[in-house]
Amino acid sequence: MVGLDKNIQYVKGVGEARAKLLNRLGIFTLKDLITYYPRTYEDRSIPKKIEELVDGEEALIEVMPVTRVSEIHIRRNMTILKMNARDDTGVCQITWFNQPYLKNMFRPGEYYKFYGKISKKGNKIEMNSPVYDKAEEAKNTGRIIPIYPTTYKLPQNTLRKIIETGLCELDGKIPETLPDYLISEYKLLGLNDAVNQIHFPKTFDDFKLARNRLVFEELLSMQLALLALKNQYTKDVKGITFSKNVKMSDVINVLPFSLTKAQLRVLEEIDNDMEREKPMNRLLQGDVGSGKTIVAVIAAYKCVKCGYQAAIMAPTAILATQHLESFTEILKDFGIRCELLISGITKKKKEEILNRLEKGEIDIIIGTHALLEENVVFKNLGLVVTDEQHRFGVRQRSVIAQKGDNPDVLVMTATPIPRTLALILYGDLDISIIDELPPNRKKIETYAVTKGMDDRVNAFLKKNIDEGRQAYIVCPLVEENEEINAKSVMELAENYKKKIFPEYRVEYLHGKMKAKEKDAIMEEFKNGNIDILISTTVIEVGVNVPNSSIMVIENAERFGLAQLHQLRGRVGRGEYQSYAILKYNGNSDVIRKRMKVMTDTNDGFIISEKDLELRGTGEFFGTKQHGLPEFKIANLFEDIGTLKAVQAIAIKIINDDPKLEKDKNKLLRQVIDEKFGSRIEI
Ligand code: ADP
Ligand code: MG
């Protein structure tokens, strides 16, 4: 049999030049070729009658030429071929540009199939530049035709032919990659049938069966790999065993409020992890305002009282500063020393802090990316907490963890994602969820309004400010360009300052400002000296100003739902009834549906599911920012059903055979080694 690793150049009909083009599509071997799946399909299997043809559609007709092909020279280098052909319902004119070799191809009286785009003007029906076959042939028509992503230098027909040749060479002898017991238990197609049918399905049912098998395998191998990765952390690595004698309840009992059930449950999970020898790798998901910070404070308390240092990493200086306040306030009575490390501090202060940190004279260091720098050295780092995880990559998480000797790691995120997806994104972490808000939180009343309502919105803002509250106005990111965004914020601010609310103090914040300027404005806002703060999404995460009770979001249709939810979480943090007003443009169904989700619910988990449903995974996750594995065929949104099934199957398999050593799982092990080999050792 031909090997799957055969160089593409030597597949019949390829050669050096085409091989180069194929390489650009990421195709280097025969295996790459046959796993280069179609983007879509065209059904060229069922001919239409001429009288049924519709303007603009692509269609297959089966017709007999009634004229010879006539050739018209329009200009030098430009010829048009025309021919009339008919079936028993009408006549169609068929036209080609610059293909003189077709001139003697068709004979009146014989039947041919043509597939192409129809244009209809009055009674005149035309088909332009169709592909064709003799009636009894099915090369370019007569079947469901796969359409591949390709470049114009490598035309569809050519690529299709090459793939067909490749499959022919393999002759149905591709080695199976799934164990028999899975194939029969889940009624899956064998690999050969699946691969042949995904390229050249006879019917759309064939296609579905083929796709189902390939998606199953793709998702299953990824889940197994993630579980294996997790096992790898948990099995062999020795971390810190924190003492059972240090009780989290020491802090819990002196808090000015009682923790929610969800907070207590999550703390117990963390406590258990900390007291175990293997390092903790835990993701803490909780909606905005669900009280994640206090959880981190209590975990850090335990760490410090057991004789270790803790590091808390936040994405912005504002947040880090705020965390420092929360930590100090709660922990000062326990003699725990907290310090702040952000890039804004003086060189001298920084040196002093680094020095004390290394000597162990600081117990908890709270900071931004500055903590990642090489010269940040700990005496004995025991716990790393990263807040608002989506801002940090997996790599950064490990950079800071490496400053200790397998410290425990807690990752906190306020962007709730459906559990199934969390298992993919954070499949290597254990997951804890705070699914309950502290009591007596008032629901943030949310209204979606269109442009015409500006006056009413402004009047409402005025009323709230006159009652002593403060407001945020958020502008959307116009584009990925900070300059332009800054400009749009400033323009909007000018308008509010000079025209709409000259009587109030209006200030603005944007990503182009220096950290110092931003912090100064935030400080003023916190102290109540600014009435209206206009900003880009830099205020998105974590900022806590309890007196601000109203947020207006401009062009709300441009934000993702999860992000809108994050944003509005900046209000409703104090005792006042709070409001979010979403100004939106556009009239599409999806926009209205999305706005309705926001006004209907305050539950971040529901919102993220809806967001996913309304936008699809691609946009939900943003381009690759999450390090999500790329799939050749699976689509996390469409295939969520398969994903759920497969997650359960993967767990069953791993429980039964943690290292995939059993004979029946040999193939699975091979697939994972091949796909993820460099990243995972089981
Ligand atoms: P987030 O999860 O968004 O980070 P925070 O930790 O900032 O939320 O908590 C939001 C606010 O709720 C803080 O002011 C915090 O002190 C308060 N809080 C946290 N837990 C409770 C609780 N159990 N009861 C009352 N207030 C709480
Ligand atoms: Mg927070």
Tab-separated table of C-alpha atoms in Angstrom, residues 122-555:
chain	number	residue	atom	x	y	z
A	122	GLY	CA	-37.232	38.764	-19.908
A	123	ASN	CA	-37.694	35.564	-21.846
A	124	LYS	CA	-34.034	35.103	-22.518
A	125	ILE	CA	-32.263	32.520	-20.413
A	126	GLU	CA	-28.481	32.343	-20.326
A	127	MET	CA	-25.928	30.163	-18.616
A	128	ASN	CA	-22.440	31.630	-18.284
A	129	SER	CA	-19.166	29.732	-18.345
A	130	PRO	CA	-20.582	26.417	-17.181
A	131	VAL	CA	-18.654	23.245	-16.466
A	132	TYR	CA	-19.934	20.315	-18.498
A	133	ASP	CA	-19.990	16.580	-19.086
A	134	LYS	CA	-21.353	14.286	-21.714
A	135	ALA	CA	-24.748	13.015	-20.583
A	136	GLU	CA	-23.424	9.648	-19.476
A	137	GLU	CA	-20.346	11.065	-17.694
A	138	ALA	CA	-20.061	12.431	-14.159
A	139	LYS	CA	-16.729	14.226	-13.906
A	140	ASN	CA	-17.706	17.808	-13.292
A	141	THR	CA	-21.435	17.397	-12.912
A	142	GLY	CA	-23.917	14.727	-12.069
A	143	ARG	CA	-22.881	14.424	-8.455
A	144	ILE	CA	-22.396	16.307	-5.271
A	145	ILE	CA	-19.243	18.290	-5.882
A	146	PRO	CA	-16.932	19.226	-3.014
A	147	ILE	CA	-15.713	22.807	-2.951
A	148	TYR	CA	-12.356	23.370	-1.298
A	149	PRO	CA	-10.721	26.435	0.087
A	150	THR	CA	-8.068	27.131	-2.516
A	151	THR	CA	-6.260	29.827	-4.451
A	152	TYR	CA	-7.042	30.899	-7.969
A	153	LYS	CA	-3.743	29.452	-9.126
A	154	LEU	CA	-4.984	26.036	-8.156
A	155	PRO	CA	-8.483	25.776	-9.599
A	156	GLN	CA	-11.224	23.746	-7.922
A	157	ASN	CA	-11.273	21.194	-10.706
A	158	THR	CA	-7.563	20.558	-10.446
A	159	LEU	CA	-7.521	20.275	-6.692
A	160	ARG	CA	-10.542	18.006	-6.774
A	161	LYS	CA	-8.879	15.785	-9.338
A	162	ILE	CA	-5.702	15.568	-7.242
A	163	ILE	CA	-7.661	14.569	-4.163
A	164	GLU	CA	-9.552	11.990	-6.151
A	165	THR	CA	-6.271	10.566	-7.431
A	166	GLY	CA	-4.856	10.509	-3.907
A	167	LEU	CA	-7.838	8.564	-2.616
A	168	CYS	CA	-7.496	6.193	-5.562
A	169	GLU	CA	-3.864	5.522	-4.769
A	170	LEU	CA	-4.808	4.655	-1.217
A	171	ASP	CA	-7.430	2.321	-2.578
A	172	GLY	CA	-9.513	2.033	0.575
A	173	LYS	CA	-6.563	0.844	2.609
A	174	ILE	CA	-6.061	3.726	5.032
A	175	PRO	CA	-5.309	2.158	8.410
A	176	GLU	CA	-8.166	2.540	10.872
A	177	THR	CA	-7.521	5.020	13.702
A	178	LEU	CA	-10.390	4.228	16.071
A	179	PRO	CA	-10.676	0.973	18.021
A	180	ASP	CA	-13.334	-1.477	16.870
A	181	TYR	CA	-15.194	-1.337	20.123
A	182	LEU	CA	-15.852	2.392	19.729
A	183	ILE	CA	-16.805	2.062	16.077
A	184	SER	CA	-19.387	-0.570	16.805
A	185	GLU	CA	-20.662	0.895	20.064
A	186	TYR	CA	-21.269	4.327	18.557
A	187	LYS	CA	-22.196	3.067	15.085
A	188	LEU	CA	-19.485	5.026	13.343
A	189	LEU	CA	-18.283	4.737	9.774
A	190	GLY	CA	-14.901	3.135	9.212
A	191	LEU	CA	-12.133	5.579	8.382
A	192	ASN	CA	-11.925	4.672	4.693
A	193	ASP	CA	-15.603	5.136	4.061
A	194	ALA	CA	-15.594	8.327	6.076
A	195	VAL	CA	-12.697	9.874	4.176
A	196	ASN	CA	-14.025	8.873	0.763
A	197	GLN	CA	-17.504	10.076	1.577
A	198	ILE	CA	-16.457	13.372	3.056
A	199	HIS	CA	-14.888	14.273	-0.286
A	200	PHE	CA	-17.303	12.586	-2.632
A	201	PRO	CA	-20.607	11.880	-0.927
A	202	LYS	CA	-23.250	10.231	-3.080
A	203	THR	CA	-26.001	11.750	-0.969
A	204	PHE	CA	-26.133	14.295	1.817
A	205	ASP	CA	-26.856	11.490	4.252
A	206	ASP	CA	-23.550	9.940	3.271
A	207	PHE	CA	-21.907	13.239	3.986
A	208	LYS	CA	-23.483	13.474	7.432
A	209	LEU	CA	-22.334	9.998	8.403
A	210	ALA	CA	-18.833	10.744	7.224
A	211	ARG	CA	-18.653	14.075	8.998
A	212	ASN	CA	-20.032	12.568	12.183
A	213	ARG	CA	-17.277	9.972	12.310
A	214	LEU	CA	-14.514	12.488	11.649
A	215	VAL	CA	-15.830	15.007	14.174
A	216	PHE	CA	-16.157	12.268	16.759
A	217	GLU	CA	-12.543	11.285	16.331
A	218	GLU	CA	-11.251	14.828	16.338
A	219	LEU	CA	-13.074	15.806	19.517
A	220	LEU	CA	-12.393	12.529	21.276
A	221	SER	CA	-8.665	12.661	20.700
A	222	MET	CA	-8.531	16.223	21.966
A	223	GLN	CA	-10.493	15.409	25.101
A	224	LEU	CA	-8.357	12.377	25.810
A	225	ALA	CA	-5.237	14.446	25.330
A	226	LEU	CA	-6.476	17.106	27.754
A	227	LEU	CA	-7.384	14.539	30.356
A	228	ALA	CA	-3.998	12.958	29.927
A	229	LEU	CA	-2.356	16.337	30.382
A	230	LYS	CA	-4.246	16.844	33.597
A	231	ASN	CA	-3.261	13.401	34.831
A	232	GLN	CA	0.295	14.276	34.106
A	233	TYR	CA	0.201	17.268	36.437
A	234	THR	CA	-1.595	15.395	39.085
A	235	LYS	CA	0.270	12.112	39.084
A	236	ASP	CA	3.948	12.752	39.226
A	237	VAL	CA	4.625	16.290	40.323
A	238	LYS	CA	5.219	16.978	43.980
A	239	GLY	CA	4.023	20.339	45.200
A	240	ILE	CA	3.517	21.913	48.584
A	241	THR	CA	1.406	20.257	51.237
A	242	PHE	CA	-0.107	23.129	53.185
A	243	SER	CA	-0.796	22.385	56.825
A	244	LYS	CA	-4.222	21.300	58.011
A	245	ASN	CA	-3.602	23.279	61.182
A	246	VAL	CA	-4.016	26.641	59.496
A	247	LYS	CA	-7.745	27.232	59.289
A	248	MET	CA	-9.434	29.363	56.669
A	249	SER	CA	-12.204	29.901	59.195
A	250	ASP	CA	-9.875	32.220	61.150
A	251	VAL	CA	-10.517	34.820	58.462
A	252	ILE	CA	-14.036	33.782	57.541
A	253	ASN	CA	-15.207	34.336	61.109
A	254	VAL	CA	-14.066	37.944	61.284
A	255	LEU	CA	-15.433	39.145	57.944
A	256	PRO	CA	-18.061	41.911	58.077
A	257	PHE	CA	-20.402	39.697	56.042
A	258	SER	CA	-21.090	35.996	55.810
A	259	LEU	CA	-19.903	34.162	52.744
A	260	THR	CA	-22.360	32.680	50.321
A	261	LYS	CA	-22.794	28.929	50.112
A	262	ALA	CA	-21.051	28.986	46.758
A	263	GLN	CA	-18.043	30.850	48.166
A	264	LEU	CA	-17.782	28.371	51.033
A	265	ARG	CA	-17.999	25.417	48.695
A	266	VAL	CA	-15.309	26.823	46.451
A	267	LEU	CA	-13.060	27.577	49.432
A	268	GLU	CA	-13.414	24.013	50.583
A	269	GLU	CA	-12.330	22.786	47.165
A	270	ILE	CA	-9.328	25.085	47.302
A	271	ASP	CA	-8.500	24.099	50.874
A	272	ASN	CA	-8.517	20.433	49.899
A	273	ASP	CA	-6.254	21.111	46.966
A	274	MET	CA	-3.846	23.089	49.122
A	275	GLU	CA	-3.602	20.372	51.733
A	276	ARG	CA	-2.776	17.782	49.114
A	277	GLU	CA	0.750	17.156	47.949
A	278	LYS	CA	0.139	17.620	44.250
A	279	PRO	CA	0.027	21.230	43.071
A	280	MET	CA	-3.358	22.889	42.724
A	281	ASN	CA	-4.311	23.913	39.199
A	282	ARG	CA	-7.744	25.338	39.594
A	283	LEU	CA	-9.935	27.672	37.598
A	284	LEU	CA	-12.393	29.762	39.579
A	285	GLN	CA	-15.277	30.978	37.486
A	286	GLY	CA	-17.720	33.424	38.942
A	287	ASP	CA	-19.917	36.128	37.567
A	288	VAL	CA	-19.018	39.777	38.028
A	289	GLY	CA	-19.576	40.738	41.632
A	290	SER	CA	-19.888	37.173	42.857
A	291	GLY	CA	-17.064	37.776	45.328
A	292	LYS	CA	-13.992	36.092	43.937
A	293	THR	CA	-11.517	38.470	45.554
A	294	ILE	CA	-12.335	37.407	49.083
A	295	VAL	CA	-11.779	33.804	48.052
A	296	ALA	CA	-8.293	34.729	46.892
A	297	VAL	CA	-7.653	36.640	50.119
A	298	ILE	CA	-8.548	33.630	52.227
A	299	ALA	CA	-6.448	31.234	50.153
A	300	ALA	CA	-3.521	33.653	50.410
A	301	TYR	CA	-4.019	33.810	54.181
A	302	LYS	CA	-3.676	30.068	54.433
A	303	CYS	CA	-0.594	30.090	52.256
A	304	VAL	CA	1.140	32.801	54.299
A	305	LYS	CA	0.284	31.301	57.661
A	306	CYS	CA	1.795	28.035	56.444
A	307	GLY	CA	5.051	29.879	55.908
A	308	TYR	CA	4.947	30.672	52.186
A	309	GLN	CA	4.550	33.747	50.013
A	310	ALA	CA	1.642	34.444	47.663
A	311	ALA	CA	1.586	36.348	44.367
A	312	ILE	CA	-1.565	37.954	43.018
A	313	MET	CA	-1.467	39.042	39.393
A	314	ALA	CA	-4.043	41.423	37.913
A	315	PRO	CA	-4.254	42.724	34.347
A	316	THR	CA	-4.197	46.457	35.131
A	317	ALA	CA	-2.579	48.751	37.662
A	318	ILE	CA	-5.983	50.023	38.744
A	319	LEU	CA	-7.123	46.534	39.585
A	320	ALA	CA	-3.909	45.601	41.317
A	321	THR	CA	-4.168	48.715	43.473
A	322	GLN	CA	-7.726	47.882	44.333
A	323	HIS	CA	-6.774	44.354	45.265
A	324	LEU	CA	-4.030	45.678	47.500
A	325	GLU	CA	-6.661	47.659	49.395
A	326	SER	CA	-8.968	44.663	49.799
A	327	PHE	CA	-6.145	42.384	50.896
A	328	THR	CA	-4.642	44.861	53.336
A	329	GLU	CA	-7.943	45.727	54.902
A	330	ILE	CA	-8.769	42.123	55.687
A	331	LEU	CA	-5.313	40.804	56.483
A	332	LYS	CA	-3.704	43.680	58.411
A	333	ASP	CA	-4.985	42.378	61.740
A	334	PHE	CA	-3.250	39.084	61.077
A	335	GLY	CA	0.153	40.713	60.717
A	336	ILE	CA	0.413	39.844	57.037
A	337	ARG	CA	2.543	42.161	54.930
A	338	CYS	CA	1.164	43.045	51.484
A	339	GLU	CA	2.946	45.104	48.824
A	340	LEU	CA	2.185	46.434	45.373
A	341	LEU	CA	4.430	45.949	42.349
A	342	ILE	CA	3.406	47.831	39.227
A	343	SER	CA	5.466	49.517	36.576
A	344	GLY	CA	4.428	52.973	37.773
A	345	ILE	CA	6.424	52.949	41.022
A	346	THR	CA	9.822	54.596	41.411
A	347	LYS	CA	12.986	52.690	40.747
A	348	LYS	CA	14.088	53.045	44.337
A	349	LYS	CA	10.816	51.786	45.742
A	350	LYS	CA	10.892	48.909	43.306
A	351	GLU	CA	14.379	47.887	44.318
A	352	GLU	CA	13.387	47.951	47.925
A	353	ILE	CA	10.344	45.799	47.285
A	354	LEU	CA	12.289	43.261	45.221
A	355	ASN	CA	14.861	43.071	47.939
A	356	ARG	CA	12.343	42.466	50.710
A	357	LEU	CA	10.464	39.982	48.560
A	358	GLU	CA	13.568	37.909	48.064
A	359	LYS	CA	14.352	37.992	51.771
A	360	GLY	CA	10.838	36.898	52.603
A	361	GLU	CA	9.894	40.166	54.277
A	362	ILE	CA	6.847	40.537	52.080
A	363	ASP	CA	4.123	37.914	52.421
A	364	ILE	CA	1.822	38.826	49.590
A	365	ILE	CA	2.891	40.645	46.465
A	366	ILE	CA	0.149	42.068	44.299
A	367	GLY	CA	0.916	43.369	40.849
A	368	THR	CA	0.583	43.434	37.108
A	369	HIS	CA	2.730	41.931	34.372
A	370	ALA	CA	5.597	43.527	36.264
A	371	LEU	CA	5.573	40.400	38.438
A	372	LEU	CA	6.685	38.342	35.465
A	373	GLU	CA	10.022	40.114	35.116
A	374	GLU	CA	13.100	38.091	35.660
A	375	ASN	CA	14.359	40.107	38.610
A	376	VAL	CA	11.257	39.306	40.641
A	377	VAL	CA	12.524	36.579	42.942
A	378	PHE	CA	10.677	34.982	45.819
A	379	LYS	CA	12.010	33.376	48.951
A	380	ASN	CA	9.400	30.670	48.852
A	381	LEU	CA	6.444	31.193	46.569
A	382	GLY	CA	3.568	28.927	47.560
A	383	LEU	CA	0.497	30.292	45.787
A	384	VAL	CA	-0.100	32.116	42.522
A	385	VAL	CA	-3.440	33.745	41.837
A	386	THR	CA	-4.117	35.296	38.445
A	387	ASP	CA	-7.221	37.434	38.234
A	388	GLU	CA	-9.268	37.875	35.071
A	389	GLN	CA	-7.529	35.041	33.343
A	390	HIS	CA	-8.634	35.853	29.814
A	391	ARG	CA	-6.122	38.686	29.784
A	392	PHE	CA	-3.227	36.405	30.485
A	393	GLY	CA	-2.034	33.524	28.393
A	394	VAL	CA	-1.295	30.062	29.615
A	395	ARG	CA	2.379	30.825	29.163
A	396	GLN	CA	2.307	33.765	31.554
A	397	ARG	CA	0.610	31.582	34.091
A	398	SER	CA	3.532	29.195	33.946
A	399	VAL	CA	6.192	31.916	33.902
A	400	ILE	CA	5.121	33.125	37.293
A	401	ALA	CA	4.542	29.631	38.653
A	402	GLN	CA	8.144	28.806	37.794
A	403	LYS	CA	9.330	31.393	40.262
A	404	GLY	CA	8.411	28.873	42.930
A	405	ASP	CA	8.815	25.173	43.393
A	406	ASN	CA	5.526	23.850	41.998
A	407	PRO	CA	3.345	26.389	43.810
A	408	ASP	CA	-0.430	26.053	43.855
A	409	VAL	CA	-2.137	27.982	41.084
A	410	LEU	CA	-5.560	29.563	41.152
A	411	VAL	CA	-6.896	31.218	38.021
A	412	MET	CA	-9.903	33.501	38.402
A	413	THR	CA	-12.145	34.603	35.575
A	414	ALA	CA	-15.296	36.650	35.413
A	415	THR	CA	-16.115	35.609	31.885
A	416	PRO	CA	-18.264	32.632	32.541
A	417	ILE	CA	-18.262	30.141	29.746
A	418	PRO	CA	-20.438	27.088	29.368
A	419	ARG	CA	-18.987	24.129	31.185
A	420	THR	CA	-18.516	22.052	28.065
A	421	LEU	CA	-16.325	24.731	26.593
A	422	ALA	CA	-14.516	25.362	29.839
A	423	LEU	CA	-13.478	21.758	29.658
A	424	ILE	CA	-11.829	22.469	26.351
A	425	LEU	CA	-10.274	25.827	27.061
A	426	TYR	CA	-9.170	24.880	30.522
A	427	GLY	CA	-9.254	21.136	30.155
A	428	ASP	CA	-6.008	20.954	32.053
A	429	LEU	CA	-7.480	22.697	35.107
A	430	ASP	CA	-9.956	21.677	37.755
A	431	ILE	CA	-12.958	23.934	37.732
A	432	SER	CA	-14.769	25.643	40.601
A	433	ILE	CA	-17.815	27.781	40.045
A	434	ILE	CA	-19.384	30.514	42.176
A	435	ASP	CA	-22.921	30.384	40.903
A	436	GLU	CA	-24.551	32.656	43.439
A	437	LEU	CA	-24.329	36.383	44.123
A	438	PRO	CA	-24.080	37.822	47.654
A	439	PRO	CA	-27.536	38.491	49.074
A	440	ASN	CA	-29.452	41.725	48.592
A	441	ARG	CA	-27.828	42.573	45.312
A	442	LYS	CA	-30.222	44.634	43.288
A	443	LYS	CA	-30.681	43.513	39.718
A	444	ILE	CA	-29.101	45.962	37.304
A	445	GLU	CA	-32.045	47.307	35.354
A	446	THR	CA	-31.059	47.174	31.726
A	447	TYR	CA	-32.700	49.028	28.856
A	448	ALA	CA	-31.945	48.786	25.168
A	449	VAL	CA	-32.707	52.005	23.307
A	450	THR	CA	-32.265	53.343	19.796
A	451	LYS	CA	-30.813	56.698	18.761
A	452	GLY	CA	-34.043	58.676	18.947
A	453	MET	CA	-34.088	58.333	22.721
A	454	ASP	CA	-30.960	60.384	23.464
A	455	ASP	CA	-32.841	63.179	25.218
A	456	ARG	CA	-34.608	60.821	27.548
A	457	VAL	CA	-31.407	59.000	28.314
A	458	ASN	CA	-29.658	62.279	29.119
A	459	ALA	CA	-32.509	63.388	31.332
A	460	PHE	CA	-32.266	60.107	33.177
A	461	LEU	CA	-28.527	60.522	33.618
A	462	LYS	CA	-29.105	64.018	34.993
A	463	LYS	CA	-31.660	62.787	37.479
A	464	ASN	CA	-29.263	60.176	38.842
A	465	ILE	CA	-26.326	62.544	39.036
A	466	ASP	CA	-28.421	65.144	40.793
A	467	GLU	CA	-29.235	62.507	43.380
A	468	GLY	CA	-25.496	62.227	44.004
A	469	ARG	CA	-24.657	59.219	41.878
A	470	GLN	CA	-21.923	58.896	39.266
A	471	ALA	CA	-22.104	57.570	35.726
A	472	TYR	CA	-20.011	55.754	33.166
A	473	ILE	CA	-20.350	56.254	29.458
A	474	VAL	CA	-18.642	53.594	27.407
A	475	CYS	CA	-17.653	53.941	23.744
A	476	PRO	CA	-17.005	50.934	21.621
A	477	LEU	CA	-13.672	50.044	20.149
A	478	VAL	CA	-13.954	51.535	16.714
A	479	GLU	CA	-11.165	49.356	15.504
A	480	GLU	CA	-8.041	47.687	16.732
A	481	ASN	CA	-6.359	51.046	16.565
A	482	GLU	CA	-5.823	52.784	19.883
A	483	GLU	CA	-5.213	56.196	18.253
A	484	ILE	CA	-8.566	56.192	16.555
A	485	ASN	CA	-10.309	54.896	19.625
A	486	ALA	CA	-8.739	57.578	21.751
A	487	LYS	CA	-9.929	60.187	19.297
A	488	SER	CA	-13.493	58.940	19.344
A	489	VAL	CA	-13.519	58.963	23.131
A	490	MET	CA	-12.247	62.531	23.193
A	491	GLU	CA	-14.797	63.709	20.664
A	492	LEU	CA	-17.615	62.162	22.607
A	493	ALA	CA	-16.257	63.642	25.815
A	494	GLU	CA	-16.095	67.130	24.244
A	495	ASN	CA	-19.711	66.853	23.266
A	496	TYR	CA	-20.833	65.823	26.736
A	497	LYS	CA	-18.607	68.363	28.471
A	498	LYS	CA	-19.457	71.405	26.416
A	499	LYS	CA	-22.932	70.786	25.026
A	500	ILE	CA	-24.857	68.239	27.017
A	501	PHE	CA	-23.593	68.485	30.598
A	502	PRO	CA	-21.568	71.682	31.013
A	503	GLU	CA	-22.738	71.804	34.622
A	504	TYR	CA	-21.038	68.527	35.604
A	505	ARG	CA	-17.495	67.376	35.804
A	506	VAL	CA	-16.933	65.086	32.853
A	507	GLU	CA	-13.627	63.270	32.299
A	508	TYR	CA	-12.376	60.579	30.002
A	509	LEU	CA	-10.102	57.561	29.946
A	510	HIS	CA	-8.619	55.682	27.037
A	511	GLY	CA	-5.950	53.112	26.303
A	512	LYS	CA	-3.485	55.642	24.904
A	513	MET	CA	-3.154	57.517	28.178
A	514	LYS	CA	-0.205	56.922	30.459
A	515	ALA	CA	-0.832	54.608	33.388
A	516	LYS	CA	-0.255	57.520	35.753
A	517	GLU	CA	-2.873	59.718	34.082
A	518	LYS	CA	-5.368	56.875	34.070
A	519	ASP	CA	-4.787	56.116	37.710
A	520	ALA	CA	-5.186	59.787	38.622
A	521	ILE	CA	-8.546	59.986	36.850
A	522	MET	CA	-9.707	56.734	38.434
A	523	GLU	CA	-8.708	58.029	41.830
A	524	GLU	CA	-10.731	61.221	41.292
A	525	PHE	CA	-13.691	59.175	40.121
A	526	LYS	CA	-13.471	56.915	43.150
A	527	ASN	CA	-13.387	59.932	45.428
A	528	GLY	CA	-16.545	61.247	43.851
A	529	ASN	CA	-14.967	64.287	42.219
A	530	ILE	CA	-15.948	63.259	38.712
A	531	ASP	CA	-19.625	62.936	37.808
A	532	ILE	CA	-19.352	61.292	34.428
A	533	LEU	CA	-16.503	59.120	33.265
A	534	ILE	CA	-16.298	58.512	29.551
A	535	SER	CA	-14.155	55.614	28.574
A	536	THR	CA	-13.280	52.816	26.222
A	537	THR	CA	-13.403	49.319	27.592
A	538	VAL	CA	-10.351	49.976	29.761
A	539	ILE	CA	-12.784	50.067	32.657
A	540	GLU	CA	-14.083	46.665	31.708
A	541	VAL	CA	-12.456	44.621	34.371
A	542	GLY	CA	-12.883	44.660	38.079
A	543	VAL	CA	-13.074	48.358	38.917
A	544	ASN	CA	-15.124	48.968	42.023
A	545	VAL	CA	-16.811	52.335	42.619
A	546	PRO	CA	-19.961	51.669	44.650
A	547	ASN	CA	-21.405	55.160	44.158
A	548	SER	CA	-21.614	54.787	40.398
A	549	SER	CA	-25.052	53.549	39.560
A	550	ILE	CA	-25.574	54.166	35.902
A	551	MET	CA	-23.798	53.114	32.754
A	552	VAL	CA	-24.580	54.158	29.224
A	553	ILE	CA	-23.044	52.032	26.494
A	554	GLU	CA	-22.797	53.620	23.058
A	555	ASN	CA	-23.090	51.387	19.993
